[in-house]
Coordinates of C-alpha atoms in Angstrom, one line a residue:
X782 CA 106.5 -34.7 131.3
X783 CA 105.5 -31.6 133.3
X784 CA 108.0 -28.9 133.5
X785 CA 110.2 -28.7 136.6
X786 CA 110.6 -25.3 138.4
X787 CA 112.4 -22.9 136.2
X788 CA 112.1 -25.1 133.0
X789 CA 109.9 -24.0 130.1
X790 CA 106.7 -25.9 129.3
X791 CA 107.4 -28.7 126.8
X792 CA 104.3 -29.8 124.8
X793 CA 103.9 -33.6 124.5
X794 CA 101.2 -35.9 123.1
X795 CA 98.6 -37.1 125.6
X796 CA 99.6 -40.1 127.6
X797 CA 98.3 -43.5 126.4
X798 CA 95.2 -45.0 128.0
X799 CA 95.1 -48.6 129.1
X800 CA 91.6 -50.3 129.3
X801 CA 90.5 -51.2 132.8
X802 CA 87.3 -51.1 134.8
X803 CA 86.3 -48.0 136.7
X804 CA 88.1 -47.8 139.9
X805 CA 91.5 -48.2 138.4
X806 CA 94.1 -45.6 137.7
X807 CA 92.8 -42.4 136.1
X808 CA 95.0 -42.9 133.0
X809 CA 93.0 -46.0 132.2
X810 CA 89.6 -46.3 130.5
X811 CA 87.0 -48.9 129.6
X812 CA 88.0 -51.1 126.7
X813 CA 85.8 -52.3 123.9
X814 CA 85.3 -55.6 125.6
X815 CA 83.8 -54.0 128.6
X816 CA 80.0 -54.2 129.2
X817 CA 78.1 -51.1 127.9
X818 CA 77.3 -50.0 131.5
X819 CA 81.0 -49.8 132.2
X820 CA 81.9 -48.2 128.8
X821 CA 79.2 -45.5 128.9
X822 CA 78.4 -44.9 132.5
X823 CA 81.4 -42.6 133.0
X824 CA 80.4 -40.6 129.9
X825 CA 76.8 -40.2 131.2
X826 CA 78.1 -39.0 134.6
X827 CA 80.5 -36.5 133.1
X828 CA 77.9 -35.2 130.6
X829 CA 75.4 -34.7 133.4
X830 CA 78.1 -32.8 135.4
X831 CA 78.7 -30.5 132.3
X832 CA 75.0 -30.2 131.7
X833 CA 74.3 -28.9 135.2
X834 CA 76.1 -25.6 134.3
X835 CA 74.3 -25.1 130.9
X836 CA 70.9 -26.2 132.3
X837 CA 71.4 -24.2 135.5
X838 CA 71.8 -21.0 133.6
X839 CA 68.8 -21.6 131.3
X840 CA 66.4 -22.9 133.9
X841 CA 66.9 -19.7 135.9
X842 CA 65.8 -17.4 133.1
X843 CA 62.1 -18.0 133.5
X844 CA 62.4 -17.9 137.3
X845 CA 64.1 -14.5 137.6
X846 CA 61.0 -12.3 137.2
X847 CA 59.3 -14.2 140.0
X848 CA 62.4 -13.8 142.2
X849 CA 62.4 -10.0 141.6
X850 CA 58.7 -9.8 142.4
X851 CA 59.1 -11.8 145.7
X852 CA 61.9 -9.5 147.0
X853 CA 60.9 -6.3 145.3
X854 CA 64.2 -6.1 143.5
X855 CA 64.7 -3.9 140.5
X856 CA 65.8 -5.4 137.1
X857 CA 69.2 -3.8 137.4
X858 CA 69.9 -5.4 140.8
X859 CA 68.2 -8.7 139.7
X860 CA 71.0 -9.1 137.1
X861 CA 73.4 -9.9 140.0
X862 CA 71.8 -13.3 140.1
X863 CA 73.4 -13.8 136.7
X864 CA 76.5 -11.6 137.1
X865 CA 77.5 -13.1 140.5
X866 CA 77.5 -16.6 138.9
X867 CA 79.6 -15.4 135.9
X868 CA 82.1 -13.6 138.1
X869 CA 82.7 -16.7 140.3
X870 CA 82.8 -19.0 137.3
X871 CA 85.3 -16.9 135.2
X872 CA 87.4 -15.9 138.2
X873 CA 87.9 -19.4 139.6
X874 CA 88.0 -21.6 136.5
X875 CA 91.8 -21.6 136.4
X876 CA 91.8 -22.6 140.1
X877 CA 89.6 -25.5 139.2
X878 CA 92.0 -26.4 136.4
X879 CA 94.9 -26.3 138.7
X880 CA 93.1 -28.5 141.2
X881 CA 92.2 -31.0 138.5
X882 CA 95.9 -31.2 137.5
X883 CA 97.2 -31.5 141.1
X884 CA 94.6 -33.5 143.0
X885 CA 92.6 -36.7 142.3
X886 CA 90.2 -35.6 139.6
X887 CA 87.2 -37.5 140.9
X888 CA 87.5 -35.9 144.3
X889 CA 87.7 -32.5 142.6
X890 CA 84.6 -33.2 140.5
X891 CA 82.6 -34.4 143.5
X892 CA 83.7 -31.3 145.5
X893 CA 82.5 -29.0 142.8
X894 CA 79.2 -30.8 142.5
X895 CA 78.7 -30.6 146.3
X896 CA 79.4 -26.8 146.1
X897 CA 76.8 -26.4 143.4
X898 CA 74.2 -28.3 145.5
X899 CA 75.1 -26.1 148.5
X900 CA 74.6 -22.9 146.6
X901 CA 71.3 -24.1 145.2
X902 CA 70.1 -25.1 148.7
X903 CA 71.0 -21.6 150.0
X904 CA 69.1 -19.9 147.2
X905 CA 66.1 -22.2 147.8
X906 CA 65.9 -21.1 151.5
X907 CA 66.9 -17.5 150.8
X908 CA 65.2 -15.1 153.3
X909 CA 66.3 -12.1 151.2
X910 CA 67.7 -11.4 147.7
X911 CA 71.3 -11.1 148.9
X912 CA 71.1 -14.8 149.9
X913 CA 70.0 -15.7 146.4
X914 CA 73.1 -13.8 145.0
X915 CA 75.4 -15.6 147.5
X916 CA 73.9 -18.9 146.5
X917 CA 74.5 -18.1 142.8
X918 CA 78.1 -17.2 143.6
X919 CA 78.6 -20.5 145.3
X920 CA 77.0 -22.3 142.3
X921 CA 79.4 -20.4 139.9
X922 CA 82.4 -21.4 142.1
X923 CA 81.2 -25.0 142.1
X924 CA 80.8 -25.0 138.3
X925 CA 84.3 -23.5 137.9
X926 CA 85.7 -26.5 139.9
X927 CA 83.5 -29.1 138.1
X928 CA 84.0 -28.2 134.5
X929 CA 87.8 -28.6 134.2
X930 CA 87.7 -31.8 136.2
X931 CA 85.0 -33.2 134.0
X932 CA 86.8 -32.3 130.8
X933 CA 90.1 -33.7 132.0
X934 CA 88.4 -36.9 133.2
X935 CA 86.7 -37.3 129.8
X936 CA 90.0 -37.2 128.0
X937 CA 91.8 -39.5 130.4
X938 CA 89.0 -42.1 130.7
X939 CA 88.5 -42.3 126.9
X940 CA 91.6 -42.9 124.9
X941 CA 92.5 -41.2 121.6
X942 CA 90.5 -42.5 118.7
X943 CA 86.9 -43.1 117.8
X944 CA 85.6 -43.5 121.3
X945 CA 87.1 -40.2 122.5
X946 CA 85.6 -38.4 119.4
X947 CA 82.2 -39.9 120.1
X948 CA 82.5 -39.0 123.8
X949 CA 83.4 -35.4 123.0
X950 CA 80.4 -35.1 120.7
X951 CA 78.0 -36.5 123.4
X952 CA 79.7 -34.3 126.0
X953 CA 79.0 -31.1 124.0
X954 CA 75.5 -32.3 122.9
X955 CA 74.6 -32.9 126.5
X956 CA 75.3 -29.3 127.4
X957 CA 73.2 -28.0 124.5
X958 CA 70.4 -30.5 125.4
X959 CA 70.4 -29.4 129.0
X960 CA 70.3 -25.8 128.0
X961 CA 67.2 -26.4 125.8
X962 CA 65.6 -28.5 128.5
X963 CA 66.3 -25.8 131.1
X964 CA 64.5 -23.2 128.9
X965 CA 61.3 -25.2 129.1
X966 CA 61.6 -26.8 132.5
X967 CA 62.3 -23.5 134.2
X968 CA 59.0 -22.0 133.1
X969 CA 57.1 -25.2 134.0
X970 CA 58.5 -25.6 137.5
X971 CA 58.2 -21.9 138.3
X972 CA 54.6 -21.8 137.1
X973 CA 53.6 -25.0 138.9
X974 CA 55.5 -24.9 142.2
X975 CA 57.3 -21.5 142.4
X976 CA 60.8 -20.2 141.8
X977 CA 62.3 -21.8 144.9
X978 CA 61.8 -25.3 143.4
X979 CA 64.0 -24.4 140.5
X980 CA 66.9 -24.3 142.9
X981 CA 65.6 -27.4 144.7
X982 CA 65.8 -29.3 141.4
X983 CA 69.3 -28.1 140.8
X984 CA 70.4 -29.2 144.3
X985 CA 68.9 -32.7 143.7
X986 CA 70.5 -33.1 140.3
X987 CA 73.9 -32.1 141.6
X988 CA 73.7 -34.4 144.6
X989 CA 72.6 -37.4 142.4
X990 CA 75.5 -36.7 139.9
X991 CA 78.0 -36.6 142.8
X992 CA 76.8 -40.0 144.0
X993 CA 77.0 -41.4 140.5
X994 CA 80.6 -40.0 140.1
X995 CA 81.7 -41.9 143.2
X996 CA 80.2 -45.1 141.8
X997 CA 81.3 -44.9 138.2
X998 CA 84.4 -42.8 137.8
X999 CA 88.0 -43.9 138.5
X1000 CA 89.5 -42.1 141.6
X1001 CA 92.5 -41.0 139.6
X1002 CA 96.0 -40.0 140.6
X1003 CA 97.8 -36.9 141.7
X1004 CA 99.7 -35.6 138.6
X1005 CA 101.7 -32.8 140.3
X1006 CA 103.0 -32.0 143.7
X1007 CA 103.6 -28.7 145.4
X1008 CA 101.5 -25.8 146.4
X1009 CA 100.3 -22.8 144.4
X1010 CA 102.0 -19.4 144.3
X1011 CA 99.2 -17.7 146.3
X1012 CA 100.2 -14.1 145.2
X1013 CA 100.4 -15.0 141.5
X1014 CA 97.2 -17.0 141.7
X1015 CA 95.4 -14.1 143.5
X1016 CA 96.6 -11.6 140.9
X1017 CA 95.4 -13.6 138.0
X1018 CA 92.0 -14.4 139.5
X1019 CA 91.5 -10.8 140.4
X1020 CA 92.5 -9.6 136.9
X1021 CA 89.9 -12.0 135.3
X1022 CA 87.1 -11.1 137.8
X1023 CA 87.7 -7.4 137.6
X1024 CA 87.6 -7.5 133.8
X1025 CA 84.1 -9.0 133.8
X1026 CA 83.0 -6.8 136.7
X1027 CA 84.2 -3.6 134.9
X1028 CA 82.2 -4.6 131.8
X1029 CA 79.1 -5.0 133.8
X1030 CA 79.5 -1.7 135.5
X1031 CA 80.2 0.1 132.2
X1032 CA 76.7 -0.9 131.1
X1033 CA 75.1 0.8 134.0
X1034 CA 74.3 4.5 134.1
X1035 CA 77.1 6.4 135.8
X1036 CA 79.3 3.4 136.1
X1037 CA 81.9 4.5 133.6
X1038 CA 84.5 6.0 136.0
X1039 CA 84.4 3.1 138.4
X1040 CA 84.5 0.6 135.5
X1041 CA 87.6 2.4 134.2
X1042 CA 89.2 2.2 137.6
X1043 CA 88.4 -1.5 137.9
X1044 CA 89.8 -2.2 134.4
X1045 CA 93.0 -0.4 135.4
X1046 CA 93.2 -2.6 138.5
X1047 CA 92.7 -5.7 136.3
X1048 CA 95.6 -4.7 134.1
X1049 CA 97.8 -4.2 137.1
X1050 CA 96.8 -7.7 138.4
X1051 CA 97.6 -9.2 135.0
X1052 CA 101.0 -7.4 134.9
X1053 CA 101.8 -8.7 138.4
X1054 CA 101.0 -12.3 137.4
X1055 CA 103.1 -12.0 134.2
X1056 CA 106.1 -10.5 136.1
X1057 CA 106.1 -13.4 138.6
X1058 CA 106.9 -15.8 135.8
X1059 CA 106.4 -19.6 136.1
X1060 CA 107.4 -20.3 139.6
X1061 CA 108.4 -18.7 142.9
X1062 CA 110.4 -20.7 145.4
X1063 CA 109.4 -24.0 143.9
X1064 CA 105.6 -23.2 144.1
X1065 CA 103.8 -23.4 140.8
X1066 CA 101.7 -20.4 139.6
X1067 CA 98.0 -20.9 138.8
X1068 CA 98.8 -20.8 135.1
X1069 CA 102.2 -21.4 133.7
X1070 CA 102.4 -18.6 131.1
X1071 CA 104.4 -20.9 128.8
X1072 CA 101.2 -22.9 128.4
X1073 CA 99.8 -19.9 126.5
X1074 CA 102.6 -20.3 124.0
X1075 CA 101.2 -23.6 122.9
X1076 CA 99.4 -22.8 119.5
X1077 CA 96.4 -24.9 120.3
X1078 CA 95.8 -23.4 123.7
X1079 CA 96.2 -19.9 122.5
X1080 CA 94.0 -20.4 119.4
X1081 CA 91.2 -22.1 121.5
X1082 CA 91.2 -19.2 124.0
X1083 CA 91.0 -16.5 121.3
X1084 CA 88.3 -18.3 119.3
X1085 CA 86.3 -19.2 122.4
X1086 CA 86.2 -15.6 123.6
X1087 CA 85.1 -14.2 120.3
X1088 CA 82.7 -17.2 119.7
X1089 CA 80.8 -16.7 123.0
X1090 CA 80.9 -12.9 122.7
X1091 CA 78.8 -13.4 119.6
X1092 CA 76.7 -16.3 120.7
X1093 CA 75.8 -15.2 124.2
X1094 CA 75.4 -11.6 123.3
X1095 CA 73.1 -12.2 120.3
X1096 CA 71.0 -14.8 122.2
X1097 CA 70.7 -12.3 125.0
X1098 CA 69.2 -9.8 122.5
X1099 CA 67.0 -12.2 120.6
X1100 CA 64.4 -12.7 123.3
X1101 CA 64.2 -8.9 123.8
X1102 CA 63.4 -8.7 120.1
X1103 CA 60.8 -11.4 120.3
X1104 CA 59.1 -9.8 123.4
X1105 CA 59.6 -6.1 122.8
X1106 CA 59.4 -5.8 119.0
X1107 CA 57.3 -8.8 118.1
X1108 CA 55.1 -8.7 121.3
X1109 CA 55.6 -12.4 122.3
X1110 CA 54.9 -13.4 125.9
X1111 CA 58.0 -14.5 127.8
X1112 CA 57.0 -18.2 127.9
X1113 CA 56.4 -18.3 124.2
X1114 CA 59.7 -16.5 123.5
X1115 CA 61.5 -19.1 125.5
X1116 CA 60.0 -21.9 123.4
X1117 CA 60.8 -19.9 120.3
X1118 CA 64.5 -20.0 121.1
X1119 CA 64.5 -23.7 121.8
X1120 CA 65.3 -24.8 118.2
X1121 CA 68.9 -23.4 118.6
X1122 CA 69.6 -25.9 121.4
X1123 CA 68.1 -28.8 119.4
X1124 CA 70.3 -27.9 116.4
X1125 CA 73.4 -27.6 118.6
X1126 CA 72.8 -31.0 120.1
X1127 CA 72.3 -32.7 116.8
X1128 CA 75.3 -31.0 115.1
X1129 CA 77.6 -31.8 118.1
X1130 CA 76.8 -35.5 117.8
X1131 CA 77.7 -35.4 114.1
X1132 CA 80.8 -33.4 114.7
X1133 CA 82.2 -36.1 116.9
X1134 CA 82.2 -38.5 113.9
X1135 CA 83.6 -35.9 111.5
X1136 CA 86.4 -35.1 113.9
X1137 CA 87.9 -38.6 113.4
X1138 CA 88.3 -38.1 109.7
X1139 CA 88.7 -34.4 109.1
X1140 CA 90.2 -33.1 112.3
X1141 CA 89.1 -30.0 114.3
X1142 CA 90.4 -27.2 111.9
X1143 CA 87.8 -27.5 109.1
X1144 CA 85.0 -28.1 111.6
X1145 CA 86.0 -25.0 113.5
X1146 CA 86.1 -22.8 110.4
X1147 CA 82.8 -24.2 109.1
X1148 CA 81.2 -23.7 112.6
X1149 CA 82.3 -20.1 112.8
X1150 CA 81.0 -19.3 109.4
X1151 CA 77.6 -20.9 110.1
X1152 CA 77.3 -19.2 113.5
X1153 CA 78.1 -15.8 112.1
X1154 CA 75.8 -16.4 109.1
X1155 CA 72.9 -17.4 111.4
X1156 CA 73.3 -14.3 113.4
X1157 CA 73.4 -12.1 110.3
X1158 CA 70.1 -13.7 109.2
X1159 CA 68.4 -11.9 112.1
X1160 CA 69.3 -8.6 110.5
X1161 CA 66.7 -9.4 107.9
X1162 CA 63.9 -9.9 110.6
X1163 CA 61.5 -7.0 110.6
X1164 CA 58.7 -6.0 113.0
X1165 CA 56.1 -8.2 111.3
X1166 CA 58.4 -10.9 109.8
X1167 CA 57.0 -14.4 110.3
X1168 CA 58.8 -16.5 112.9
X1169 CA 59.3 -19.3 110.2
X1170 CA 61.4 -16.8 108.2
X1171 CA 64.7 -15.2 109.3
X1172 CA 64.2 -15.9 113.0
X1173 CA 63.9 -19.7 112.8
X1174 CA 66.4 -20.0 110.0
X1175 CA 68.9 -18.0 112.0
X1176 CA 68.3 -20.2 115.1
X1177 CA 68.9 -23.4 113.1
X1178 CA 71.9 -22.2 111.2
X1179 CA 73.7 -20.7 114.2
X1180 CA 72.8 -23.8 116.2
X1181 CA 74.4 -26.1 113.7
X1182 CA 77.5 -23.8 113.7
X1183 CA 77.7 -23.9 117.4
X1184 CA 77.4 -27.7 117.5
X1185 CA 80.3 -28.0 115.0
X1186 CA 82.5 -25.4 116.5
X1187 CA 82.3 -26.1 120.2
X1188 CA 83.7 -29.7 120.2
X1189 CA 86.4 -28.4 117.8
X1190 CA 87.4 -25.7 120.2
X1191 CA 87.6 -28.2 123.0
X1192 CA 89.9 -30.5 121.0
X1193 CA 92.0 -27.6 119.8
X1194 CA 92.6 -26.4 123.3
X1195 CA 94.0 -29.8 124.3
X1196 CA 96.3 -30.4 121.3
X1197 CA 100.0 -30.7 122.1
X1198 CA 99.2 -30.5 125.8
X1199 CA 100.3 -33.5 128.1
X1200 CA 97.6 -35.3 129.9
X1201 CA 98.9 -33.9 133.2
X1202 CA 98.0 -30.3 132.1
X1203 CA 94.6 -31.1 130.5
X1204 CA 92.7 -29.6 133.4
X1205 CA 94.5 -26.3 133.3
X1206 CA 94.4 -26.2 129.4
X1207 CA 90.6 -26.8 129.4
X1208 CA 90.2 -24.1 132.1
X1209 CA 92.0 -21.6 129.9
X1210 CA 89.5 -22.2 127.1
X1211 CA 86.6 -22.1 129.5
X1212 CA 87.8 -18.9 131.1
X1213 CA 88.0 -17.2 127.8
X1214 CA 84.5 -18.5 127.0
X1215 CA 83.1 -17.1 130.3
X1216 CA 84.8 -13.7 129.7
X1217 CA 83.3 -13.5 126.2
X1218 CA 79.9 -14.6 127.7
X1219 CA 80.1 -11.9 130.4
X1220 CA 81.1 -9.1 128.1
X1221 CA 79.1 -9.9 125.0
X1222 CA 75.6 -9.0 126.3
X1223 CA 76.8 -5.7 127.8
X1224 CA 78.7 -4.5 124.8
X1225 CA 76.1 -5.6 122.2
X1226 CA 73.3 -4.0 124.3
X1227 CA 75.3 -0.8 124.4
X1228 CA 75.7 -0.9 120.6
X1229 CA 72.0 -1.5 120.1
X1230 CA 71.1 1.3 122.6
X1231 CA 73.3 3.7 120.6
X1232 CA 70.8 3.7 117.7
X1233 CA 68.1 4.9 120.0
X1234 CA 65.3 3.4 122.1
X1235 CA 61.9 2.6 120.8
X1236 CA 60.2 3.8 124.0
X1237 CA 60.1 2.8 127.6
X1238 CA 63.8 1.9 127.4
X1239 CA 63.2 -0.8 124.8
X1240 CA 65.7 -1.3 122.0
X1241 CA 64.7 -0.3 118.5
X1242 CA 64.7 -2.7 115.6
X1243 CA 67.6 -0.8 114.0
X1244 CA 69.6 -1.2 117.2
X1245 CA 69.0 -5.0 117.1
X1246 CA 70.2 -5.2 113.5
X1247 CA 73.4 -3.2 114.2
X1248 CA 74.2 -5.3 117.3
X1249 CA 73.7 -8.6 115.4
X1250 CA 75.9 -7.4 112.5
X1251 CA 78.6 -6.3 115.0
X1252 CA 78.6 -9.7 116.8
X1253 CA 78.9 -11.6 113.5
X1254 CA 81.6 -9.3 112.2
X1255 CA 83.7 -9.6 115.3
X1256 CA 83.5 -13.4 115.2
X1257 CA 84.6 -13.5 111.6
X1258 CA 87.4 -11.0 112.0
X1259 CA 88.8 -12.7 115.1
X1260 CA 87.9 -16.3 114.8
X1261 CA 88.7 -17.1 111.2
X1262 CA 92.3 -15.7 111.1
X1263 CA 93.1 -17.5 114.4
X1264 CA 91.8 -20.8 112.9
X1265 CA 93.9 -20.2 109.8
X1266 CA 97.1 -19.6 111.8
X1267 CA 96.5 -22.8 113.7
X1268 CA 96.5 -24.8 110.4
X1269 CA 99.7 -23.1 109.1
X1270 CA 101.6 -23.7 112.3
X1271 CA 100.5 -27.2 112.7
X1272 CA 99.1 -26.7 116.2

């Protein structure tokens, strides 16, 4: 049962799921006797909703140079199309989780998809670059609402057991597959029709997914009552957003003093949230701090942050190596990175089956080791090394590691958490993921830059190697001990 005001959070196993057709209570899911369209349509809709985020990030990569050329925007300012999305996503994820736990989850999911579509439409019609940035911020806010609702719906529609394990594997594989498809589709659409049609495609996909959600997902029930503590919620959201914002500023020339001030403000916001405790006057805070005392939630957050610091940061640097050191054209470098997405998708499908017999802990440890090992392979790539050597091997190995680790992180973050809190618990993991994703590229680029530039601001080969080694080392030093503690504590 959820905690009452003033009572500590009490972990409990997920609520049982009764098989019914879509349209029944949210705590019910399709049974084995249901037709395939009823059993798998909800999974297809939820996977599409999750894939919109991964694909939306990848599909924009190829379009950004054309956006900058259209509006005469510098590369530094152009990064706000990415940073604005990450800020909104990381800052509002916990709001999305709270909404998923307090409102009807299908309604929350549809609202997030509509917001994504609205942001894409604004960017499509943008008369100036600031409108593109605002559209990306709206898309990030919509994704922050969509992802916790989609994860919570997945675990409530599909009961514990083989079907849930398969569903989680498909859910993770869909995100990897959409990311890989976005890498290719973005270049094709931009080259054939122009960058605006990339946003048109996103708007159409979000709208179609929203209609399908209304058709195939159960409406759900409100799990909690009461309003949020606005002050505590604002303090926590501000702390998360300012942390990511300060990391972005620290990577810019002359941004150190302002970055330090913003980081101090983030610490103050976090302190204010912590001091306010669980409730104020009967209103629930955005995140009950006792939820963080649940071993699974805490472990998933720590591992997710380190995992995506390594993955996002190293995959940010790899295309720079391929283009600047190896001299590959941008379109070719995008295709060269595609094998990592294929490997993630294949491994995620296999991990769903292995989860049933082995549990998340060994898959998580194996995934972290393979991910770090794949990144370390890139340290052996030289200026004239063949692509079929360390580069491709590293992409495949780290992709397999990601495919094994990500579903295990998702399951770990929901262990010992009651069904009523699955939305918030998944938002904690996703927030840590986004913080790691936002900080990783900045910090690793700074480490690479410290070795010295190769000319024209390009990173040297030695800088790349040092950054890859740092990314892998941090993942091993943080992720493996956290995974080991989870096993000993039975979380």
